[in-house]
Amino acid sequence: MLSKRQARAFFLGGTFVFSAAFVGLTIDTHRHVPKQTNAHLITPEVVAGKKIWEDNNCMGCHTLFGEGAYYAPELTKTVERRGKAWLRIFLKDPEKMYPGRRKMVNYHFTDEEIEHVIAFFEWAGQVDLNGFPADPPLRDALAATSGVEYPEPLPLPVPAILETAACTGCHRVAGQGGDAGALIGAPPLDGVHLRKTRDELIQWISDPQAIKPGTAMPDLVPSVISDAQVIEIVDYLYSPAN
Ligand code: HEC
Ligand code: HEC
């Protein structure tokens, strides 16, 4: 048993040591903040994007850095996951990317505002968050729900149109593009030539809603890509290496 004096000394000593550790670690954290947040990358565009983020209360539905509401996707890595081209099309008319599904608000952003929002997300994605968010095992989820395998990747280089048309925002191709689409059942496009003929592919990409009403794949022709670009894409999916 401690005597009263010993107990007091123990309490005061312990309080002092742990308070000192707390203050020291807080100062240390603040010393690392500019480096971890890449403060030098905060351009006026990033600041403008953050203002749009706050003025519209995007956090009422989304989380960023894990902070906010859990209705809509975590956005810290959205640029990495989707690519800028996908985000440009999505933010212009969110419903287009999710035909018939739950909807993200259409804010009728100008092109400039969209660039600011994307600049803000791009910066956010580069902040060192000690490993947050963890990579979700989407491949396993995809394989389990759809039975889709990841076949041999298509050859590089991937035609630019697959990014500008936002395909890689949902589909993985030749090791590029995120796995985000896995959750809505968008399979990797590598090996798709083994499942579908050229004509089937052309018809599908040209008008998925006509072939499978209500599918999560949006109609992108003619608003985003032309008929000629569909052929270019299908030529690639059937490229000679296959
Ligand atoms: C009313 C709720 C709501 C609000 C407010 C909202 N969103 Fe969304 N957002 C969604 C939903 C839901 C999705 C998922 C798409 C879907 O399933 O329709 C989404 C998806 C997104 C995505 C794509 C994420 C990805 O990686 O797939 C981005 C980017 C995005 N929102 C940005 C914003 C920005 C910027 C704001 C504020 C200006 C905002 N959102 C406000 C509901 C909302
Ligand atoms: C918003 C996400 C999204 C975008 C953007 C998107 N897709 Fe899809 N895609 C899907 C989904 C989901 C499926 C599965 C559809 C189903 O079976 O209902 C699919 C299916 C496909 C298939 C059939 C795959 C198979 O194994 O049968 C092809 C081919 C395809 N997409 C090509 C494309 C191309 C090319 C683009 C760009 C021009 C594109 N997709 C853009 C979501 C998307």
CSV table of C-alpha atoms and ligand atoms in Angstrom, one decimal:
chain,number,residue,atom,x,y,z
A,1,MET,CA,0.0,0.0,0.0
A,2,LEU,CA,1.2,3.5,-0.8
A,3,SER,CA,1.2,6.1,1.9
A,4,LYS,CA,-0.8,9.2,1.3
A,5,ARG,CA,2.3,11.1,0.5
A,6,GLN,CA,3.5,8.5,-1.9
A,7,ALA,CA,0.2,8.4,-3.6
A,8,ARG,CA,0.3,12.1,-4.1
A,9,ALA,CA,3.8,12.0,-5.5
A,10,PHE,CA,2.8,9.1,-7.8
A,11,PHE,CA,-0.3,11.1,-9.0
A,12,LEU,CA,1.6,14.4,-9.6
A,13,GLY,CA,4.7,12.7,-11.1
A,14,GLY,CA,2.5,10.6,-13.4
A,15,THR,CA,0.4,13.6,-14.4
A,16,PHE,CA,3.5,15.6,-15.2
A,17,VAL,CA,5.2,12.8,-17.3
A,18,PHE,CA,2.1,12.1,-19.4
A,19,SER,CA,1.2,15.7,-19.8
A,20,ALA,CA,4.7,16.4,-21.1
A,21,ALA,CA,4.4,13.4,-23.5
A,22,PHE,CA,1.1,14.7,-24.7
A,23,VAL,CA,2.4,18.2,-25.3
A,24,GLY,CA,5.6,16.9,-26.9
A,25,LEU,CA,3.7,14.6,-29.3
A,26,THR,CA,1.2,17.4,-30.2
A,27,ILE,CA,4.1,19.7,-31.1
A,28,ASP,CA,5.7,16.9,-33.1
A,29,THR,CA,2.4,16.3,-35.0
A,30,HIS,CA,2.1,19.9,-35.8
A,31,ARG,CA,5.7,20.0,-37.1
A,32,HIS,CA,4.8,17.2,-39.5
A,33,VAL,CA,1.5,18.7,-40.7
A,34,PRO,CA,2.9,21.0,-43.5
A,35,LYS,CA,4.9,18.0,-44.9
A,36,GLN,CA,2.1,15.5,-44.7
A,37,THR,CA,-0.5,17.8,-46.2
A,38,ASN,CA,1.9,18.9,-49.0
A,39,ALA,CA,1.1,22.5,-48.1
A,40,HIS,CA,3.2,23.7,-51.1
A,41,LEU,CA,0.6,22.0,-53.4
A,42,ILE,CA,-2.3,24.1,-52.1
A,43,THR,CA,-2.8,26.3,-55.2
A,44,PRO,CA,-5.6,28.9,-55.6
A,45,GLU,CA,-7.6,26.3,-57.6
A,46,VAL,CA,-7.4,23.9,-54.6
A,47,VAL,CA,-8.6,26.7,-52.3
A,48,ALA,CA,-11.5,27.5,-54.7
A,49,GLY,CA,-12.4,23.8,-54.8
A,50,LYS,CA,-12.4,23.6,-51.0
A,51,LYS,CA,-14.7,26.6,-50.9
A,52,ILE,CA,-17.2,24.8,-53.2
A,53,TRP,CA,-16.9,21.7,-51.1
A,54,GLU,CA,-17.8,23.8,-48.0
A,55,ASP,CA,-20.5,26.1,-49.5
A,56,ASN,CA,-22.4,23.1,-50.8
A,57,ASN,CA,-22.1,21.0,-47.7
A,58,CYS,CA,-20.9,18.0,-49.6
A,59,MET,CA,-20.0,16.5,-46.2
A,60,GLY,CA,-23.7,16.2,-45.6
A,61,CYS,CA,-23.5,13.0,-47.7
A,62,HIS,CA,-19.8,12.3,-48.2
A,63,THR,CA,-16.7,11.7,-46.1
A,64,LEU,CA,-13.3,13.3,-46.8
A,65,PHE,CA,-10.3,12.1,-44.7
A,66,GLY,CA,-13.0,10.0,-43.0
A,67,GLU,CA,-14.9,13.0,-41.8
A,68,GLY,CA,-18.5,13.6,-42.7
A,69,ALA,CA,-21.6,11.6,-43.4
A,70,TYR,CA,-21.7,7.9,-44.5
A,71,TYR,CA,-24.5,8.2,-47.1
A,72,ALA,CA,-22.2,8.6,-50.2
A,73,PRO,CA,-18.7,7.4,-51.1
A,74,GLU,CA,-15.5,8.4,-49.3
A,75,LEU,CA,-13.8,10.9,-51.6
A,76,THR,CA,-10.2,11.2,-50.4
A,77,LYS,CA,-8.9,8.9,-53.3
A,78,THR,CA,-11.6,9.7,-55.8
A,79,VAL,CA,-9.1,11.1,-58.4
A,80,GLU,CA,-6.9,8.0,-58.1
A,81,ARG,CA,-9.9,5.7,-58.3
A,82,ARG,CA,-11.8,7.3,-61.1
A,83,GLY,CA,-9.4,9.5,-63.1
A,84,LYS,CA,-10.0,13.2,-63.9
A,85,ALA,CA,-11.9,12.4,-67.2
A,86,TRP,CA,-14.5,10.3,-65.4
A,87,LEU,CA,-14.9,13.0,-62.7
A,88,ARG,CA,-15.4,15.8,-65.3
A,89,ILE,CA,-18.2,13.8,-67.0
A,90,PHE,CA,-19.7,12.7,-63.7
A,91,LEU,CA,-19.7,16.2,-62.0
A,92,LYS,CA,-21.3,17.7,-65.1
A,93,ASP,CA,-24.3,15.3,-65.0
A,94,PRO,CA,-23.9,12.8,-62.1
A,95,GLU,CA,-27.1,10.9,-63.0
A,96,LYS,CA,-25.7,10.0,-66.4
A,97,MET,CA,-23.1,7.7,-64.7
A,98,TYR,CA,-25.7,6.0,-62.6
A,99,PRO,CA,-28.7,5.5,-64.8
A,100,GLY,CA,-31.8,4.7,-62.8
A,101,ARG,CA,-29.8,4.5,-59.6
A,102,ARG,CA,-29.5,6.5,-56.4
A,103,LYS,CA,-28.5,10.0,-57.4
A,104,MET,CA,-25.8,12.4,-56.7
A,105,VAL,CA,-27.0,16.0,-56.7
A,106,ASN,CA,-26.5,17.9,-60.0
A,107,TYR,CA,-25.0,21.2,-58.9
A,108,HIS,CA,-24.8,22.6,-62.5
A,109,PHE,CA,-21.2,23.4,-62.0
A,110,THR,CA,-19.4,25.5,-64.7
A,111,ASP,CA,-16.3,23.8,-66.3
A,112,GLU,CA,-14.1,26.0,-64.2
A,113,GLU,CA,-15.8,25.0,-61.0
A,114,ILE,CA,-15.4,21.4,-61.9
A,115,GLU,CA,-11.7,21.9,-62.4
A,116,HIS,CA,-11.5,23.5,-59.0
A,117,VAL,CA,-13.3,20.7,-57.3
A,118,ILE,CA,-11.1,18.1,-59.1
A,119,ALA,CA,-7.9,20.1,-58.0
A,120,PHE,CA,-9.2,20.0,-54.5
A,121,PHE,CA,-9.7,16.2,-54.6
A,122,GLU,CA,-6.4,15.7,-56.3
A,123,TRP,CA,-4.6,17.6,-53.5
A,124,ALA,CA,-6.6,15.7,-50.9
A,125,GLY,CA,-5.6,12.4,-52.4
A,126,GLN,CA,-1.9,13.3,-52.0
A,127,VAL,CA,-2.1,14.1,-48.3
A,128,ASP,CA,-0.2,11.5,-46.2
A,129,LEU,CA,-2.9,10.1,-43.9
A,130,ASN,CA,-0.8,7.3,-42.5
A,131,GLY,CA,-2.4,4.7,-44.7
A,132,PHE,CA,-6.0,5.9,-44.7
A,133,PRO,CA,-8.1,4.9,-46.5
A,134,ALA,CA,-7.1,1.3,-46.6
A,135,ASP,CA,-7.4,-0.4,-50.0
A,136,PRO,CA,-10.6,-2.3,-50.0
A,137,PRO,CA,-10.2,-5.9,-51.4
A,138,LEU,CA,-12.5,-5.1,-54.4
A,139,ARG,CA,-11.0,-7.7,-56.6
A,140,ASP,CA,-12.1,-10.4,-54.2
A,141,ALA,CA,-15.5,-8.8,-53.9
A,142,LEU,CA,-15.9,-8.7,-57.7
A,143,ALA,CA,-14.7,-12.3,-58.1
A,144,ALA,CA,-17.1,-13.5,-55.3
A,145,THR,CA,-20.2,-11.6,-56.6
A,146,SER,CA,-19.8,-12.0,-60.4
A,147,GLY,CA,-17.4,-14.9,-60.8
A,148,VAL,CA,-15.3,-12.6,-63.1
A,149,GLU,CA,-11.6,-13.5,-63.1
A,150,TYR,CA,-8.8,-11.1,-63.9
A,151,PRO,CA,-7.5,-12.4,-67.2
A,152,GLU,CA,-4.2,-11.5,-68.9
A,153,PRO,CA,-4.1,-7.7,-69.3
A,154,LEU,CA,-4.6,-6.1,-72.7
A,155,PRO,CA,-1.5,-4.7,-74.3
A,156,LEU,CA,-0.2,-1.2,-73.5
A,157,PRO,CA,-0.5,1.6,-74.4
A,158,VAL,CA,-4.2,1.9,-73.6
A,159,PRO,CA,-5.9,4.2,-76.2
A,160,ALA,CA,-6.5,7.7,-74.6
A,161,ILE,CA,-10.2,7.4,-75.5
A,162,LEU,CA,-10.7,4.8,-72.8
A,163,GLU,CA,-9.8,7.4,-70.2
A,164,THR,CA,-11.4,10.5,-71.8
A,165,ALA,CA,-14.6,8.5,-72.3
A,166,ALA,CA,-14.4,7.6,-68.6
A,167,CYS,CA,-14.3,3.8,-69.2
A,168,THR,CA,-11.3,3.4,-66.9
A,169,GLY,CA,-13.3,5.2,-64.2
A,170,CYS,CA,-15.4,2.0,-63.8
A,171,HIS,CA,-13.4,-0.7,-65.7
A,172,ARG,CA,-9.9,-2.0,-65.1
A,173,VAL,CA,-8.0,-2.3,-68.4
A,174,ALA,CA,-4.4,-3.4,-68.9
A,175,GLY,CA,-3.7,-2.8,-65.3
A,176,GLN,CA,-5.0,0.7,-65.5
A,177,GLY,CA,-8.1,2.2,-64.0
A,178,GLY,CA,-9.4,1.6,-60.5
A,179,ASP,CA,-11.4,-1.2,-59.1
A,180,ALA,CA,-14.2,1.2,-58.2
A,181,GLY,CA,-16.5,-0.3,-60.7
A,182,ALA,CA,-16.2,-3.7,-59.2
A,183,LEU,CA,-18.8,-2.8,-56.6
A,184,ILE,CA,-21.4,-2.1,-59.2
A,185,GLY,CA,-20.4,-5.2,-61.2
A,186,ALA,CA,-18.3,-3.5,-63.9
A,187,PRO,CA,-15.9,-6.3,-65.0
A,188,PRO,CA,-12.3,-5.7,-66.2
A,189,LEU,CA,-12.2,-5.3,-69.9
A,190,ASP,CA,-9.2,-7.5,-70.4
A,191,GLY,CA,-10.4,-10.7,-71.9
A,192,VAL,CA,-13.8,-9.3,-72.9
A,193,HIS,CA,-13.2,-10.4,-76.5
A,194,LEU,CA,-13.4,-14.0,-75.2
A,195,ARG,CA,-17.0,-13.4,-74.0
A,196,LYS,CA,-18.4,-11.1,-76.7
A,197,THR,CA,-18.1,-10.9,-80.5
A,198,ARG,CA,-17.1,-7.6,-82.2
A,199,ASP,CA,-20.7,-6.8,-83.1
A,200,GLU,CA,-21.9,-7.5,-79.6
A,201,LEU,CA,-19.3,-5.2,-78.2
A,202,ILE,CA,-20.1,-2.4,-80.6
A,203,GLN,CA,-23.8,-2.7,-79.8
A,204,TRP,CA,-23.3,-2.9,-76.1
A,205,ILE,CA,-20.9,0.1,-75.9
A,206,SER,CA,-23.2,2.1,-78.2
A,207,ASP,CA,-26.4,1.6,-76.2
A,208,PRO,CA,-26.1,-0.5,-73.1
A,209,GLN,CA,-29.5,0.7,-71.8
A,210,ALA,CA,-31.2,-0.7,-74.9
A,211,ILE,CA,-29.6,-4.1,-74.5
A,212,LYS,CA,-30.0,-4.4,-70.8
A,213,PRO,CA,-32.5,-1.8,-69.5
A,214,GLY,CA,-31.5,-0.6,-66.1
A,215,THR,CA,-27.9,-1.7,-66.3
A,216,ALA,CA,-25.4,0.3,-64.3
A,217,MET,CA,-23.3,1.0,-67.5
A,218,PRO,CA,-24.3,4.5,-68.7
A,219,ASP,CA,-25.1,5.4,-72.3
A,220,LEU,CA,-22.1,7.4,-73.5
A,221,VAL,CA,-22.9,7.6,-77.2
A,222,PRO,CA,-23.2,10.2,-78.7
A,223,SER,CA,-22.8,12.7,-75.8
A,224,VAL,CA,-19.4,11.6,-74.7
A,225,ILE,CA,-18.0,9.4,-77.6
A,226,SER,CA,-18.8,9.1,-81.3
A,227,ASP,CA,-19.6,6.0,-83.3
A,228,ALA,CA,-16.1,6.1,-84.7
A,229,GLN,CA,-14.6,6.1,-81.3
A,230,VAL,CA,-16.6,3.1,-80.4
A,231,ILE,CA,-15.0,1.3,-83.3
A,232,GLU,CA,-11.6,2.5,-82.1
A,233,ILE,CA,-12.3,1.1,-78.6
A,234,VAL,CA,-13.5,-2.3,-80.0
A,235,ASP,CA,-10.4,-2.5,-82.3
A,236,TYR,CA,-8.3,-2.1,-79.2
A,237,LEU,CA,-10.3,-4.7,-77.2
A,238,TYR,CA,-9.7,-7.0,-80.1
A,239,SER,CA,-6.0,-5.9,-80.6
A,240,PRO,CA,-3.7,-8.3,-82.5
A,241,ALA,CA,-1.9,-9.5,-79.4
A,242,ASN,CA,-5.1,-11.3,-78.5
B,1,HEC,C1,-27.5,14.3,-51.2
B,1,HEC,C2,-26.3,13.6,-51.0
B,1,HEC,C3,-25.0,14.1,-51.8
B,1,HEC,C4,-24.5,15.3,-51.7
B,1,HEC,C5,-24.9,16.5,-50.9
B,1,HEC,C6,-23.3,15.3,-52.5
B,1,HEC,N1,-23.1,14.0,-53.1
B,1,HEC,FE1,-21.6,13.4,-54.2
B,1,HEC,N2,-22.5,11.5,-54.4
B,1,HEC,C7,-23.6,11.2,-53.8
B,1,HEC,C8,-23.9,9.8,-54.1
B,1,HEC,C9,-25.1,9.0,-53.6
B,1,HEC,C10,-22.8,9.3,-54.9
B,1,HEC,C11,-22.6,7.9,-55.4
B,1,HEC,C12,-23.1,7.9,-56.8
B,1,HEC,C13,-24.4,7.2,-56.9
B,1,HEC,O1,-24.5,6.0,-56.4
B,1,HEC,O2,-25.4,7.8,-57.4
B,1,HEC,C14,-21.9,10.4,-55.0
B,1,HEC,C15,-20.7,10.4,-55.7
B,1,HEC,C16,-19.8,11.4,-55.8
B,1,HEC,C17,-18.6,11.3,-56.5
B,1,HEC,C18,-18.0,10.1,-57.2
B,1,HEC,C19,-17.3,9.3,-56.2
B,1,HEC,C20,-16.6,8.0,-56.7
B,1,HEC,O3,-15.4,7.9,-56.5
B,1,HEC,O4,-17.3,7.2,-57.3
B,1,HEC,C21,-18.0,12.6,-56.4
B,1,HEC,C22,-16.6,13.0,-56.9
B,1,HEC,C23,-18.9,13.4,-55.7
B,1,HEC,N3,-20.0,12.7,-55.3
B,1,HEC,C24,-18.6,14.7,-55.3
B,1,HEC,C25,-19.5,15.6,-54.6
B,1,HEC,C26,-19.3,17.0,-54.4
B,1,HEC,C27,-18.0,17.7,-54.8
B,1,HEC,C28,-20.3,17.4,-53.6
B,1,HEC,C29,-20.6,18.8,-53.2
B,1,HEC,C30,-20.5,19.9,-54.1
B,1,HEC,C31,-21.2,16.3,-53.4
B,1,HEC,N4,-20.7,15.2,-54.0
B,1,HEC,C32,-22.4,16.3,-52.7
B,1,HEC,C33,-24.5,12.0,-53.0
B,1,HEC,C34,-24.2,13.3,-52.7
B,2,HEC,C1,-20.4,4.2,-64.5
B,2,HEC,C2,-19.6,3.0,-64.8
B,2,HEC,C3,-19.3,2.6,-66.2
B,2,HEC,C4,-18.7,3.3,-67.2
B,2,HEC,C5,-18.3,4.8,-67.2
B,2,HEC,C6,-18.5,2.4,-68.3
B,2,HEC,N1,-19.0,1.2,-68.0
B,2,HEC,FE1,-18.9,-0.5,-69.1
B,2,HEC,N2,-19.9,-1.5,-67.7
B,2,HEC,C7,-20.3,-1.0,-66.5
B,2,HEC,C8,-21.1,-2.1,-65.8
B,2,HEC,C9,-21.7,-1.9,-64.4
B,2,HEC,C10,-21.1,-3.2,-66.6
B,2,HEC,C11,-21.8,-4.5,-66.3
B,2,HEC,C12,-23.2,-4.3,-66.9
B,2,HEC,C13,-24.2,-5.4,-66.7
B,2,HEC,O1,-23.9,-6.6,-66.9
B,2,HEC,O2,-25.3,-5.0,-66.3
B,2,HEC,C14,-20.4,-2.8,-67.8
B,2,HEC,C15,-20.2,-3.7,-68.9
B,2,HEC,C16,-19.4,-3.4,-70.0
B,2,HEC,C17,-19.0,-4.3,-71.0
B,2,HEC,C18,-19.4,-5.8,-71.1
B,2,HEC,C19,-18.4,-6.6,-70.3
B,2,HEC,C20,-18.7,-8.1,-70.3
B,2,HEC,O3,-17.8,-8.8,-69.8
B,2,HEC,O4,-19.7,-8.5,-70.8
B,2,HEC,C21,-18.2,-3.7,-71.9
B,2,HEC,C22,-17.5,-4.3,-73.1
B,2,HEC,C23,-18.0,-2.3,-71.4
B,2,HEC,N3,-18.8,-2.2,-70.2
B,2,HEC,C24,-17.3,-1.4,-72.0
B,2,HEC,C25,-17.2,0.0,-71.6
B,2,HEC,C26,-16.5,1.0,-72.3
B,2,HEC,C27,-15.8,0.8,-73.6
B,2,HEC,C28,-16.7,2.2,-71.6
B,2,HEC,C29,-16.3,3.6,-72.0
B,2,HEC,C30,-16.8,4.0,-73.3
B,2,HEC,C31,-17.5,1.8,-70.5
B,2,HEC,N4,-17.8,0.5,-70.5
B,2,HEC,C32,-17.9,2.8,-69.5
B,2,HEC,C33,-20.1,0.2,-66.0
B,2,HEC,C34,-19.5,1.3,-66.7
